[in-house]
Tab-separated table of C-alpha atoms in Angstrom:
chain	number	residue	atom	x	y	z
A	1	UNK	CA	-32.344	0.883	-10.565
A	2	UNK	CA	-29.679	-1.401	-9.074
A	3	UNK	CA	-27.164	-2.599	-11.684
A	4	UNK	CA	-25.372	-5.855	-10.857
A	5	UNK	CA	-22.358	-6.882	-12.939
A	6	UNK	CA	-21.576	-10.595	-12.989
A	7	UNK	CA	-25.176	-11.250	-11.965
A	8	UNK	CA	-25.099	-14.865	-13.164
A	9	UNK	CA	-22.211	-15.745	-10.838
A	10	UNK	CA	-22.411	-17.058	-7.290
A	11	UNK	CA	-22.005	-13.630	-5.660
A	12	UNK	CA	-23.970	-11.610	-8.188
A	13	UNK	CA	-26.981	-13.923	-8.218
A	14	UNK	CA	-27.166	-13.777	-4.406
A	15	UNK	CA	-27.068	-9.968	-4.534
A	16	UNK	CA	-29.710	-9.754	-7.255
A	17	UNK	CA	-32.007	-12.182	-5.429
A	18	UNK	CA	-31.707	-10.256	-2.149
A	19	UNK	CA	-32.471	-6.958	-3.884
A	20	UNK	CA	-35.503	-8.403	-5.631
A	21	UNK	CA	-36.779	-9.773	-2.311
A	22	UNK	CA	-36.458	-6.231	-0.988
A	23	UNK	CA	-38.669	-5.065	-3.841
A	24	UNK	CA	-35.971	-3.191	-5.755
A	25	UNK	CA	-35.615	-2.925	-9.522
A	26	UNK	CA	-32.545	-4.858	-10.669
A	27	UNK	CA	-30.709	-4.776	-13.984
A	28	UNK	CA	-28.724	-7.998	-14.123
A	29	UNK	CA	-25.673	-7.674	-16.376
A	30	UNK	CA	-24.507	-10.885	-18.045
A	31	UNK	CA	-22.174	-11.839	-20.889
A	32	UNK	CA	-24.723	-14.099	-22.570
A	33	UNK	CA	-28.486	-13.598	-22.455
A	34	UNK	CA	-28.996	-17.347	-21.931
A	35	UNK	CA	-27.256	-17.055	-18.560
A	36	UNK	CA	-29.896	-14.590	-17.417
A	37	UNK	CA	-32.886	-16.939	-17.573
A	38	UNK	CA	-33.069	-17.620	-13.825
A	39	UNK	CA	-32.594	-13.933	-13.070
A	40	UNK	CA	-35.366	-12.952	-15.476
A	41	UNK	CA	-37.606	-15.464	-13.689
A	42	UNK	CA	-37.326	-13.461	-10.441
A	43	UNK	CA	-38.081	-10.176	-12.186
A	44	UNK	CA	-34.665	-8.824	-13.117
A	45	UNK	CA	-34.157	-6.790	-16.263
A	46	UNK	CA	-31.480	-8.617	-18.262
A	47	UNK	CA	-28.724	-6.613	-19.954
A	48	UNK	CA	-25.889	-8.046	-22.022
A	49	UNK	CA	-22.617	-6.129	-21.867
A	50	UNK	CA	-19.025	-6.450	-22.995
A	51	UNK	CA	-16.931	-5.391	-19.994
A	52	UNK	CA	-14.031	-4.624	-22.329
A	53	UNK	CA	-16.028	-1.892	-24.069
A	54	UNK	CA	-16.652	1.395	-22.234
A	55	UNK	CA	-19.662	2.237	-24.412
A	56	UNK	CA	-21.240	-1.118	-23.598
A	57	UNK	CA	-20.697	-0.572	-19.863
A	58	UNK	CA	-22.031	2.994	-20.124
A	59	UNK	CA	-25.222	1.710	-21.737
A	60	UNK	CA	-26.058	-0.700	-18.908
A	61	UNK	CA	-25.285	1.739	-16.052
A	62	UNK	CA	-27.459	4.480	-17.562
A	63	UNK	CA	-30.005	5.586	-14.964
A	64	UNK	CA	-28.481	3.480	-12.174
A	65	UNK	CA	-29.060	4.423	-8.543
A	66	UNK	CA	-26.369	1.980	-7.444
A	67	UNK	CA	-23.877	-0.311	-9.183
A	68	UNK	CA	-22.215	-3.511	-7.988
A	69	UNK	CA	-18.928	-3.626	-9.886
A	70	UNK	CA	-17.164	-6.867	-10.695
A	71	UNK	CA	-14.113	-7.381	-12.905
A	72	UNK	CA	-13.556	-11.131	-13.274
A	73	UNK	CA	-10.097	-12.550	-13.873
A	74	UNK	CA	-10.040	-13.602	-17.573
A	75	UNK	CA	-8.875	-17.181	-16.980
A	76	UNK	CA	-8.743	-18.164	-20.657
A	77	UNK	CA	-6.492	-15.259	-21.666
A	78	UNK	CA	-2.761	-15.831	-22.215
A	79	UNK	CA	-2.041	-12.496	-20.504
A	80	UNK	CA	-4.766	-12.304	-17.835
A	81	UNK	CA	-3.277	-9.357	-15.916
A	82	UNK	CA	-3.173	-7.106	-18.984
A	83	UNK	CA	-6.639	-8.270	-20.028
A	84	UNK	CA	-8.121	-7.532	-16.615
A	85	UNK	CA	-6.506	-4.094	-16.441
A	86	UNK	CA	-8.035	-3.311	-19.834
A	87	UNK	CA	-11.430	-4.437	-18.519
A	88	UNK	CA	-11.037	-2.279	-15.408
A	89	UNK	CA	-10.045	0.747	-17.492
A	90	UNK	CA	-13.145	0.350	-19.678
A	91	UNK	CA	-15.429	0.178	-16.658
A	92	UNK	CA	-13.755	3.150	-14.972
A	93	UNK	CA	-14.126	5.274	-18.101
A	94	UNK	CA	-17.879	4.604	-18.146
A	95	UNK	CA	-18.278	5.311	-14.424
A	96	UNK	CA	-16.310	8.547	-14.635
A	97	UNK	CA	-18.459	9.777	-17.503
A	98	UNK	CA	-21.732	9.022	-15.694
A	99	UNK	CA	-21.097	8.290	-12.002
A	100	UNK	CA	-24.015	6.668	-10.148
A	101	UNK	CA	-24.743	7.822	-6.579
A	102	UNK	CA	-23.407	4.566	-5.087
A	103	UNK	CA	-20.838	1.965	-6.172
A	104	UNK	CA	-19.963	-1.258	-4.345
A	105	UNK	CA	-16.837	-2.861	-5.826
A	106	UNK	CA	-16.152	-6.544	-5.181
A	107	UNK	CA	-12.523	-6.868	-4.128
A	108	UNK	CA	-10.242	-9.285	-2.259
A	109	UNK	CA	-8.398	-9.676	1.016
A	110	UNK	CA	-4.879	-8.344	0.476
A	111	UNK	CA	-5.962	-5.628	-1.978
A	112	UNK	CA	-4.327	-3.036	0.289
A	113	UNK	CA	-0.912	-4.178	-1.003
A	114	UNK	CA	0.295	-2.583	-4.268
A	115	UNK	CA	2.514	-5.495	-5.299
A	116	UNK	CA	3.754	-8.975	-4.501
A	117	UNK	CA	0.343	-10.640	-4.229
A	118	UNK	CA	-0.217	-12.100	-7.696
A	119	UNK	CA	-3.820	-11.897	-8.851
A	120	UNK	CA	-4.711	-9.731	-5.854
A	121	UNK	CA	-2.603	-6.863	-7.235
A	122	UNK	CA	-5.281	-6.536	-9.920
A	123	UNK	CA	-7.880	-5.802	-7.246
A	124	UNK	CA	-5.516	-3.197	-5.794
A	125	UNK	CA	-5.452	-1.655	-9.273
A	126	UNK	CA	-9.273	-1.758	-9.413
A	127	UNK	CA	-9.564	0.012	-6.067
A	128	UNK	CA	-6.941	2.598	-7.003
A	129	UNK	CA	-8.668	3.484	-10.259
A	130	UNK	CA	-12.117	3.648	-8.650
A	131	UNK	CA	-10.959	6.285	-6.147
A	132	UNK	CA	-11.383	8.945	-8.818
A	133	UNK	CA	-15.101	8.228	-9.291
A	134	UNK	CA	-17.539	10.840	-7.992
A	135	UNK	CA	-19.733	8.286	-6.181
A	136	UNK	CA	-20.264	7.044	-2.653
A	137	UNK	CA	-17.767	4.217	-2.901
A	138	UNK	CA	-17.483	0.955	-0.953
A	139	UNK	CA	-14.804	-1.717	-1.399
A	140	UNK	CA	-16.160	-5.092	-0.310
A	141	UNK	CA	-13.089	-7.239	0.279
A	142	UNK	CA	-13.822	-10.947	0.541
A	143	UNK	CA	-11.671	-13.780	1.840
A	144	UNK	CA	-10.904	-16.821	-0.336
A	145	UNK	CA	-14.178	-18.279	-1.632
A	146	UNK	CA	-15.048	-21.722	-0.305
A	147	UNK	CA	-16.362	-22.611	-3.770
A	148	UNK	CA	-12.771	-22.550	-5.071
A	149	UNK	CA	-12.266	-26.037	-3.611
A	150	UNK	CA	-14.680	-27.353	-6.261
A	151	UNK	CA	-11.725	-27.325	-8.686
A	152	UNK	CA	-9.960	-30.131	-6.809
A	153	UNK	CA	-12.993	-32.035	-5.502
A	154	UNK	CA	-12.872	-34.601	-8.350
A	155	UNK	CA	-9.274	-35.478	-7.425
A	156	UNK	CA	-10.068	-35.610	-3.709
A	157	UNK	CA	-13.055	-37.891	-4.258
A	158	UNK	CA	-11.388	-40.124	-6.829
A	159	UNK	CA	-7.982	-40.521	-5.172
A	160	UNK	CA	-8.617	-39.649	-1.529
A	161	UNK	CA	-5.996	-36.894	-1.747
A	162	UNK	CA	-6.647	-33.143	-1.524
A	163	UNK	CA	-3.803	-31.167	-3.175
A	164	UNK	CA	-3.137	-27.845	-1.470
A	165	UNK	CA	-0.982	-24.803	-2.149
A	166	UNK	CA	-1.641	-23.612	1.396
A	167	UNK	CA	1.565	-24.244	3.359
A	168	UNK	CA	1.805	-25.609	5.972
A	169	UNK	CA	-1.297	-27.774	6.019
A	170	UNK	CA	-1.999	-26.684	9.585
A	171	UNK	CA	-2.065	-22.965	8.704
A	172	UNK	CA	-5.434	-21.324	9.386
A	173	UNK	CA	-6.692	-18.998	6.671
A	174	UNK	CA	-9.888	-16.979	6.113
A	175	UNK	CA	-12.584	-18.223	3.747
A	176	UNK	CA	-16.125	-17.166	2.931
A	177	UNK	CA	-19.195	-18.478	1.127
A	178	UNK	CA	-20.097	-16.617	-2.063
A	179	UNK	CA	-23.727	-16.271	-0.996
A	180	UNK	CA	-22.656	-14.449	2.179
A	181	UNK	CA	-20.642	-11.989	0.085
A	182	UNK	CA	-23.666	-11.411	-2.154
A	183	UNK	CA	-26.014	-10.844	0.783
A	184	UNK	CA	-23.642	-8.329	2.370
A	185	UNK	CA	-23.215	-6.569	-0.980
A	186	UNK	CA	-26.995	-6.168	-1.214
A	187	UNK	CA	-27.064	-4.747	2.323
A	188	UNK	CA	-24.361	-2.223	1.419
A	189	UNK	CA	-26.144	-1.237	-1.782
A	190	UNK	CA	-29.363	-0.643	0.165
A	191	UNK	CA	-27.663	1.350	2.930
A	192	UNK	CA	-28.956	4.870	2.413
A	193	UNK	CA	-26.997	6.448	5.257
A	194	UNK	CA	-24.260	8.827	4.075
A	195	UNK	CA	-20.855	7.205	4.461
A	196	UNK	CA	-18.533	8.822	7.010
A	197	UNK	CA	-15.580	8.050	4.747
A	198	UNK	CA	-15.230	7.307	1.051
A	199	UNK	CA	-14.078	4.845	0.036
A	200	UNK	CA	-15.614	2.722	2.767
A	201	UNK	CA	-13.753	-0.578	3.217
A	202	UNK	CA	-15.747	-3.599	4.422
A	203	UNK	CA	-14.280	-7.079	4.820
A	204	UNK	CA	-16.082	-10.402	5.077
A	205	UNK	CA	-14.995	-13.907	6.029
A	206	UNK	CA	-16.671	-16.877	7.686
A	207	UNK	CA	-16.956	-17.077	11.452
A	208	UNK	CA	-14.263	-19.759	11.668
A	209	UNK	CA	-10.897	-19.893	9.917
A	210	UNK	CA	-9.836	-23.260	8.507
A	211	UNK	CA	-6.737	-25.163	7.416
A	212	UNK	CA	-6.187	-27.484	4.464
A	213	UNK	CA	-6.433	-30.334	6.985
A	214	UNK	CA	-9.884	-29.080	7.979
A	215	UNK	CA	-10.975	-28.949	4.337
A	216	UNK	CA	-9.790	-32.516	3.686
A	217	UNK	CA	-11.469	-33.787	6.851
A	218	UNK	CA	-14.753	-32.066	5.965
A	219	UNK	CA	-14.777	-33.524	2.443
A	220	UNK	CA	-14.051	-36.959	3.864
A	221	UNK	CA	-16.854	-36.719	6.425
A	222	UNK	CA	-19.340	-35.569	3.794
A	223	UNK	CA	-18.274	-38.183	1.230
A	224	UNK	CA	-17.999	-41.029	3.732
A	225	UNK	CA	-14.392	-41.843	2.878
A	226	UNK	CA	-10.903	-40.885	3.973
A	227	UNK	CA	-9.448	-37.810	2.304
A	228	UNK	CA	-5.889	-36.734	3.130
A	229	UNK	CA	-4.508	-33.242	2.507
A	230	UNK	CA	-1.317	-33.149	0.424
A	231	UNK	CA	1.046	-30.186	0.491
A	232	UNK	CA	2.069	-29.707	-3.154
A	233	UNK	CA	5.834	-28.943	-3.088
A	234	UNK	CA	6.578	-25.311	-3.972
A	235	UNK	CA	8.830	-26.349	-6.851
A	236	UNK	CA	5.975	-28.237	-8.511
A	237	UNK	CA	3.344	-25.492	-8.405
A	238	UNK	CA	3.989	-24.038	-11.859
A	239	UNK	CA	3.964	-27.442	-13.567
A	240	UNK	CA	0.789	-28.505	-11.754
A	241	UNK	CA	-0.979	-25.287	-12.728
A	242	UNK	CA	0.163	-25.545	-16.355
A	243	UNK	CA	-1.157	-29.134	-16.511
A	244	UNK	CA	-4.462	-27.775	-15.240
A	245	UNK	CA	-4.654	-25.612	-18.357
A	246	UNK	CA	-3.399	-22.259	-17.081
A	247	UNK	CA	-1.178	-20.085	-19.223
A	248	UNK	CA	2.363	-19.382	-18.051
A	249	UNK	CA	1.441	-15.853	-16.938
A	250	UNK	CA	-1.704	-17.020	-15.150
A	251	UNK	CA	0.244	-19.762	-13.351
A	252	UNK	CA	2.726	-17.127	-12.175
A	253	UNK	CA	-0.104	-14.984	-10.800
A	254	UNK	CA	-1.366	-17.979	-8.831
A	255	UNK	CA	2.047	-18.931	-7.454
A	256	UNK	CA	2.701	-15.324	-6.410
A	257	UNK	CA	-0.726	-15.230	-4.757
A	258	UNK	CA	-0.089	-18.347	-2.669
A	259	UNK	CA	3.425	-17.234	-1.764
A	260	UNK	CA	1.794	-14.089	-0.352
A	261	UNK	CA	-0.984	-16.163	1.246
A	262	UNK	CA	1.509	-18.428	2.998
A	263	UNK	CA	3.449	-15.378	4.182
A	264	UNK	CA	0.263	-14.012	5.815
A	265	UNK	CA	-0.210	-11.059	3.448
A	266	UNK	CA	-3.621	-12.102	2.080
A	267	UNK	CA	-5.610	-11.069	5.095
A	268	UNK	CA	-7.935	-8.409	6.412
A	269	UNK	CA	-6.657	-4.838	6.658
A	270	UNK	CA	-7.645	-4.457	10.304
A	271	UNK	CA	-6.810	-0.743	10.423
A	272	UNK	CA	-9.199	0.238	7.624
A	273	UNK	CA	-11.896	-2.417	7.369
A	274	UNK	CA	-15.287	-2.752	8.949
A	275	UNK	CA	-15.290	-6.487	9.662
A	276	UNK	CA	-18.297	-8.697	8.920
A	277	UNK	CA	-18.681	-12.451	9.267
A	278	UNK	CA	-20.725	-14.822	7.130
A	279	UNK	CA	-22.776	-17.545	8.818
A	280	UNK	CA	-22.451	-20.188	6.077
A	281	UNK	CA	-20.038	-22.971	7.036
A	282	UNK	CA	-17.485	-24.816	4.934
A	283	UNK	CA	-19.463	-28.037	5.411
A	284	UNK	CA	-22.607	-26.400	4.017
A	285	UNK	CA	-20.811	-25.153	0.897
A	286	UNK	CA	-18.940	-28.402	0.230
A	287	UNK	CA	-22.058	-30.429	0.967
A	288	UNK	CA	-23.882	-28.544	-1.788
A	289	UNK	CA	-21.014	-29.161	-4.216
A	290	UNK	CA	-20.432	-32.834	-3.471
A	291	UNK	CA	-23.498	-34.435	-5.110
A	292	UNK	CA	-22.540	-33.265	-8.600
A	293	UNK	CA	-18.910	-34.239	-8.066
A	294	UNK	CA	-19.588	-37.668	-6.550
A	295	UNK	CA	-20.734	-39.095	-9.862
A	296	UNK	CA	-17.555	-37.859	-11.521
A	297	UNK	CA	-15.427	-39.481	-8.842
A	298	UNK	CA	-17.285	-42.768	-9.033
A	299	UNK	CA	-16.723	-43.019	-12.770
A	300	UNK	CA	-12.984	-42.415	-12.311
A	301	UNK	CA	-12.495	-45.189	-9.748
């Protein structure tokens, strides 16, 4: 049995689908049973779990041959770092009590750094805590997800301006499509060869690095209108993020993350990682997102 946490998300659903195509039994873990309908349709067993409760996590990993571990950032929480650490601790307690043969943990570029990287420090904490699990362990570190640009697509389409915290606008940074992360995760879960080292560290990004200027140009070409990238001044980041609905602590995690990003710290750990490259392009991801956003933009104009 392959247990996939966050199976209803972009990465998890890609992993679950790939495993089912390979003929493997999949237990798809979701927060709400309604979110598992599409996964049930492809033959997944649906399990509802509270990731904050070790007993709940222990129940869904019972009998697992392999587990794909995901600890999502609790965006709605006033203290997201403390909430995520609590979630990680609950999952680790369950895995320590009943370790499956194989664990693939979804992590981030920059997780090798213990501090100074905002949200990414939480993935460092996840990796650190997982090291005590008696399983064949793989950390799958992914670059910034291309889907993250969906958050500002309505503004870009409505106003022709793409706000960016990436400074300068010409800076190239690694990105990746969620489906490519999910497909690689499935490959790692299916890999029966004994690992030469544990934990094994695997990184994934797209074949081509991009800049904020590239993102704006791609949106403009897909939407058939001019879109200009705008470098949001550093002093305005916190206010912009608070207006977007983030708590003060969450906004600070984001600003610290992009300070580290702009300093070049959110990148592959070349000394430790096996590097993989996803084939999905930025244009393909944004092209899939644009139709649903175009109607929103049109109504705003």
